[in-house]
Tab-separated table of C-alpha atoms in Angstrom:
chain	number	residue	atom	x	y	z
U	1	MET	CA	-8.679	-23.098	33.464
U	2	LYS	CA	-8.360	-21.259	30.281
U	3	THR	CA	-10.685	-18.498	29.441
U	4	SER	CA	-11.870	-17.379	25.854
U	5	SER	CA	-9.462	-14.494	26.263
U	6	ASP	CA	-6.627	-16.840	26.925
U	7	ALA	CA	-7.457	-18.703	23.877
U	8	GLN	CA	-7.536	-15.584	21.961
U	9	SER	CA	-4.217	-14.468	23.218
U	10	ALA	CA	-2.687	-17.792	22.267
U	11	GLU	CA	-4.184	-17.618	18.861
U	12	GLU	CA	-2.943	-13.942	18.322
U	13	SER	CA	0.616	-14.948	19.492
U	14	GLY	CA	0.697	-17.646	16.735
U	15	HIS	CA	1.528	-17.594	13.140
U	16	ARG	CA	-0.447	-18.030	9.941
U	17	SER	CA	0.020	-18.138	6.356
U	18	MET	CA	-0.803	-14.896	4.494
U	19	SER	CA	-1.354	-15.094	0.720
U	20	LEU	CA	-0.215	-12.115	-1.385
U	21	ARG	CA	-0.092	-11.394	-5.080
U	22	LEU	CA	3.155	-9.660	-6.027
U	23	PRO	CA	5.132	-9.422	-9.310
U	24	ARG	CA	7.803	-12.014	-9.208
U	25	PRO	CA	10.653	-9.596	-9.708
U	26	MET	CA	9.348	-7.656	-6.572
U	27	HIS	CA	9.210	-10.680	-4.282
U	28	GLU	CA	12.754	-11.651	-5.459
U	29	ALA	CA	13.977	-8.180	-4.648
U	30	MET	CA	12.508	-8.467	-1.268
U	31	LYS	CA	14.051	-11.808	-0.563
U	32	THR	CA	17.433	-10.288	-1.753
U	33	LEU	CA	17.143	-7.204	0.729
U	34	ALA	CA	16.136	-9.622	3.455
U	35	ALA	CA	19.121	-11.776	2.864
U	36	ARG	CA	21.485	-8.745	2.892
U	37	ARG	CA	19.996	-7.771	6.213
U	38	GLY	CA	20.514	-11.290	7.574
U	39	SER	CA	16.662	-11.739	7.978
U	40	LYS	CA	13.922	-14.092	6.398
U	41	ALA	CA	11.842	-12.745	3.829
U	42	ALA	CA	8.619	-13.177	5.934
U	43	ASP	CA	10.322	-11.168	8.693
U	44	PHE	CA	11.119	-8.501	6.140
U	45	TYR	CA	7.721	-8.280	4.738
U	46	VAL	CA	6.382	-7.754	8.218
U	47	GLU	CA	8.911	-5.059	9.133
U	48	THR	CA	8.390	-3.315	5.797
U	49	VAL	CA	4.493	-3.246	6.064
U	50	GLU	CA	4.384	-2.290	9.710
U	51	THR	CA	6.792	0.539	9.217
U	52	PHE	CA	4.861	1.795	6.092
U	53	ILE	CA	1.518	1.734	8.096
U	54	ARG	CA	3.041	3.483	11.004
U	55	ASP	CA	5.241	6.112	9.190
U	56	HIS	CA	4.117	6.623	5.640
U	57	MET	CA	0.534	5.440	4.816
U	58	ALA	CA	-1.195	8.579	6.075
U	59	GLY	CA	0.857	10.500	3.397
U	60	TYR	CA	-0.236	8.328	0.452
U	61	ARG	CA	-3.308	9.560	-1.166
U	62	HIS	CA	-3.681	6.414	-3.070
U	63	LEU	CA	-2.485	2.867	-2.545
U	64	PHE	CA	-1.333	1.019	-5.666
U	65	ALA	CA	-3.416	-1.605	-7.468
U	66	ILE	CA	-1.852	-5.041	-8.245
U	67	GLU	CA	-0.307	-5.544	-11.566
U	68	ASN	CA	-1.625	-8.283	-13.807
U	69	ASP	CA	1.613	-10.377	-13.815
U	70	ALA	CA	1.599	-10.766	-10.147
U	71	VAL	CA	2.120	-14.283	-8.747
U	72	HIS	CA	0.634	-15.828	-5.519
U	73	ILE	CA	3.121	-16.190	-2.686
U	74	SER	CA	2.534	-17.199	0.770
U	75	VAL	CA	4.481	-15.895	3.924
U	76	ASN	CA	4.237	-16.986	7.350
U	77	VAL	CA	3.388	-14.013	9.627
U	78	PRO	CA	2.311	-13.446	13.143
U	79	VAL	CA	-1.530	-13.536	13.507
U	80	ARG	CA	-1.247	-10.013	15.172
U	81	PHE	CA	0.306	-8.712	11.940
U	82	ALA	CA	-2.332	-10.335	9.706
U	83	HIS	CA	-4.875	-8.368	11.826
U	84	THR	CA	-2.986	-5.102	11.731
U	85	VAL	CA	-2.880	-5.301	7.879
U	86	ARG	CA	-6.550	-6.133	7.514
U	87	ASP	CA	-7.584	-3.307	10.002
U	88	ALA	CA	-5.330	-0.802	8.141
U	89	ALA	CA	-6.625	-1.803	4.689
U	90	LEU	CA	-10.254	-1.450	5.980
U	91	GLY	CA	-9.640	1.932	7.220
U	92	ARG	CA	-8.322	2.933	3.815
U	93	ARG	CA	-10.945	1.137	1.873
U	94	VAL	CA	-8.425	-1.087	-0.012
U	95	THR	CA	-7.589	-4.636	-0.111
U	96	PRO	CA	-4.797	-6.028	2.332
U	97	ASN	CA	-2.825	-6.916	-0.817
U	98	GLU	CA	-2.932	-3.411	-2.139
U	99	LEU	CA	-1.581	-2.149	1.191
U	100	VAL	CA	1.281	-4.840	1.002
U	101	PHE	CA	1.868	-3.987	-2.626
U	102	THR	CA	2.238	-0.225	-1.870
U	103	ALA	CA	4.395	-0.774	1.156
U	104	VAL	CA	6.752	-3.124	-0.858
U	105	SER	CA	6.903	-0.747	-3.634
U	106	HIS	CA	7.762	2.048	-1.235
U	107	VAL	CA	10.684	-0.054	0.406
U	108	LEU	CA	12.087	-0.966	-2.986
U	109	GLU	CA	11.941	2.479	-4.328
U	110	SER	CA	13.940	3.648	-1.336
U	111	ALA	CA	16.406	0.840	-1.582
U	112	ASN	CA	16.917	1.794	-5.357
U	113	ALA	CA	17.361	5.373	-4.547
U	114	GLU	CA	20.073	4.606	-1.725
U	115	ALA	CA	21.786	2.401	-4.213
U	116	ALA	CA	22.083	5.073	-6.918
């Protein structure tokens, strides 16, 4: 017999599509970095944002707003990750997209600094 907590555990262990708005060059840069690491872009997005939330978000006074030329992209992410992003964004009173945009900006700035 399955309980409601079993159903919730199964749902949270699944994946879902997460819609984001990012400038196309930023998304292309993330795909390139992911390929260099031998991972899928969606996995790299998850790693990037989780690391940002855990290690860097507290030090950011403001999270960035989305640029007007952003395009819609969809990444397939674990449900657990989508909940983590939502909760962290609520805690900072920003949108989940602003949190993701800031995390991606952070990792791309770091990658550019390392390449220089």
